[in-house]
Amino acid sequence: LMSSLRASNGMVLILPIELLANGVFMGETNVGEVISVGKTQVDVKVGDTVIYDKENANPVYWNGQSFLLIYDIRVLAVVEDE
């Protein structure tokens, strides 16, 4: 049985997007993909690419992968394609 993570109320679970240059890891950014959203007033949904306040992010390690758990108000912007 495979378990998954679900953000609780007021929280957003993010998969950080790493900065790569020619296939070489250059560091973490403050950009990530939303994996789960708890009940929230913030206009963000699963699959959105967001810019977040990384100083207030809590690292979460689950099934060998690194995520960040943040308060919904720490989502600073949603990246939108034009």
PDB file of C-alpha atoms in Angstrom, residues 29-81:
ATOM      1  CA  THR A  29      15.444  28.332  -6.087  1.00  0.00           C
ATOM      2  CA  ASN A  30      12.327  29.692  -4.421  1.00  0.00           C
ATOM      3  CA  VAL A  31      10.189  28.216  -7.219  1.00  0.00           C
ATOM      4  CA  GLY A  32       8.268  24.986  -6.912  1.00  0.00           C
ATOM      5  CA  GLU A  33       5.307  22.906  -8.042  1.00  0.00           C
ATOM      6  CA  VAL A  34       2.276  22.625  -5.767  1.00  0.00           C
ATOM      7  CA  ILE A  35       1.682  18.974  -4.825  1.00  0.00           C
ATOM      8  CA  SER A  36      -1.119  19.379  -2.268  1.00  0.00           C
ATOM      9  CA  VAL A  37      -3.206  22.229  -0.835  1.00  0.00           C
ATOM     10  CA  GLY A  38      -5.161  22.155   2.419  1.00  0.00           C
ATOM     11  CA  LYS A  39      -8.323  24.224   2.899  1.00  0.00           C
ATOM     12  CA  THR A  40      -7.232  27.752   2.129  1.00  0.00           C
ATOM     13  CA  GLN A  41      -8.358  31.206   1.047  1.00  0.00           C
ATOM     14  CA  VAL A  42      -5.281  31.534  -1.195  1.00  0.00           C
ATOM     15  CA  ASP A  43      -5.873  31.081  -4.939  1.00  0.00           C
ATOM     16  CA  VAL A  44      -3.449  28.212  -5.567  1.00  0.00           C
ATOM     17  CA  LYS A  45      -4.090  24.691  -6.817  1.00  0.00           C
ATOM     18  CA  VAL A  46      -2.270  21.407  -7.349  1.00  0.00           C
ATOM     19  CA  GLY A  47       0.008  21.613 -10.381  1.00  0.00           C
ATOM     20  CA  ASP A  48       0.605  25.375 -10.130  1.00  0.00           C
ATOM     21  CA  THR A  49       4.169  26.639 -10.320  1.00  0.00           C
ATOM     22  CA  VAL A  50       4.652  29.124  -7.489  1.00  0.00           C
ATOM     23  CA  ILE A  51       7.229  31.462  -6.010  1.00  0.00           C
ATOM     24  CA  TYR A  52       7.339  31.047  -2.241  1.00  0.00           C
ATOM     25  CA  ASP A  53       9.048  32.424   0.850  1.00  0.00           C
ATOM     26  CA  LYS A  54      11.749  29.811   1.328  1.00  0.00           C
ATOM     27  CA  GLU A  55      12.935  31.237   4.658  1.00  0.00           C
ATOM     28  CA  ASN A  56       9.721  29.966   6.279  1.00  0.00           C
ATOM     29  CA  ALA A  57       9.532  26.583   4.533  1.00  0.00           C
ATOM     30  CA  ASN A  58       9.661  23.340   6.512  1.00  0.00           C
ATOM     31  CA  PRO A  59      11.553  20.496   4.815  1.00  0.00           C
ATOM     32  CA  VAL A  60       9.689  17.203   4.556  1.00  0.00           C
ATOM     33  CA  TYR A  61      11.287  13.940   3.393  1.00  0.00           C
ATOM     34  CA  TRP A  62       8.803  11.338   2.161  1.00  0.00           C
ATOM     35  CA  ASN A  63       9.430   8.131   0.219  1.00  0.00           C
ATOM     36  CA  GLY A  64      12.950   9.265  -0.678  1.00  0.00           C
ATOM     37  CA  GLN A  65      11.882  12.663  -2.025  1.00  0.00           C
ATOM     38  CA  SER A  66      12.304  16.173  -0.595  1.00  0.00           C
ATOM     39  CA  PHE A  67       9.324  18.511  -0.293  1.00  0.00           C
ATOM     40  CA  LEU A  68       8.623  21.788   1.470  1.00  0.00           C
ATOM     41  CA  LEU A  69       5.592  22.493   3.632  1.00  0.00           C
ATOM     42  CA  ILE A  70       4.636  26.174   3.933  1.00  0.00           C
ATOM     43  CA  TYR A  71       1.770  28.253   5.246  1.00  0.00           C
ATOM     44  CA  ASP A  72      -0.514  29.271   2.390  1.00  0.00           C
ATOM     45  CA  ILE A  73       0.196  32.974   2.973  1.00  0.00           C
ATOM     46  CA  ARG A  74       3.877  32.262   2.180  1.00  0.00           C
ATOM     47  CA  VAL A  75       2.995  31.670  -1.487  1.00  0.00           C
ATOM     48  CA  LEU A  76       4.170  34.941  -3.010  1.00  0.00           C
ATOM     49  CA  ALA A  77       3.073  34.460  -6.635  1.00  0.00           C
ATOM     50  CA  VAL A  78       1.712  31.951  -9.127  1.00  0.00           C
ATOM     51  CA  VAL A  79       3.575  31.634 -12.432  1.00  0.00           C
ATOM     52  CA  GLU A  80       1.099  31.945 -15.307  1.00  0.00           C
ATOM     53  CA  ASP A  81       1.715  31.195 -18.978  1.00  0.00           C
TER      54      ASP A  81
END
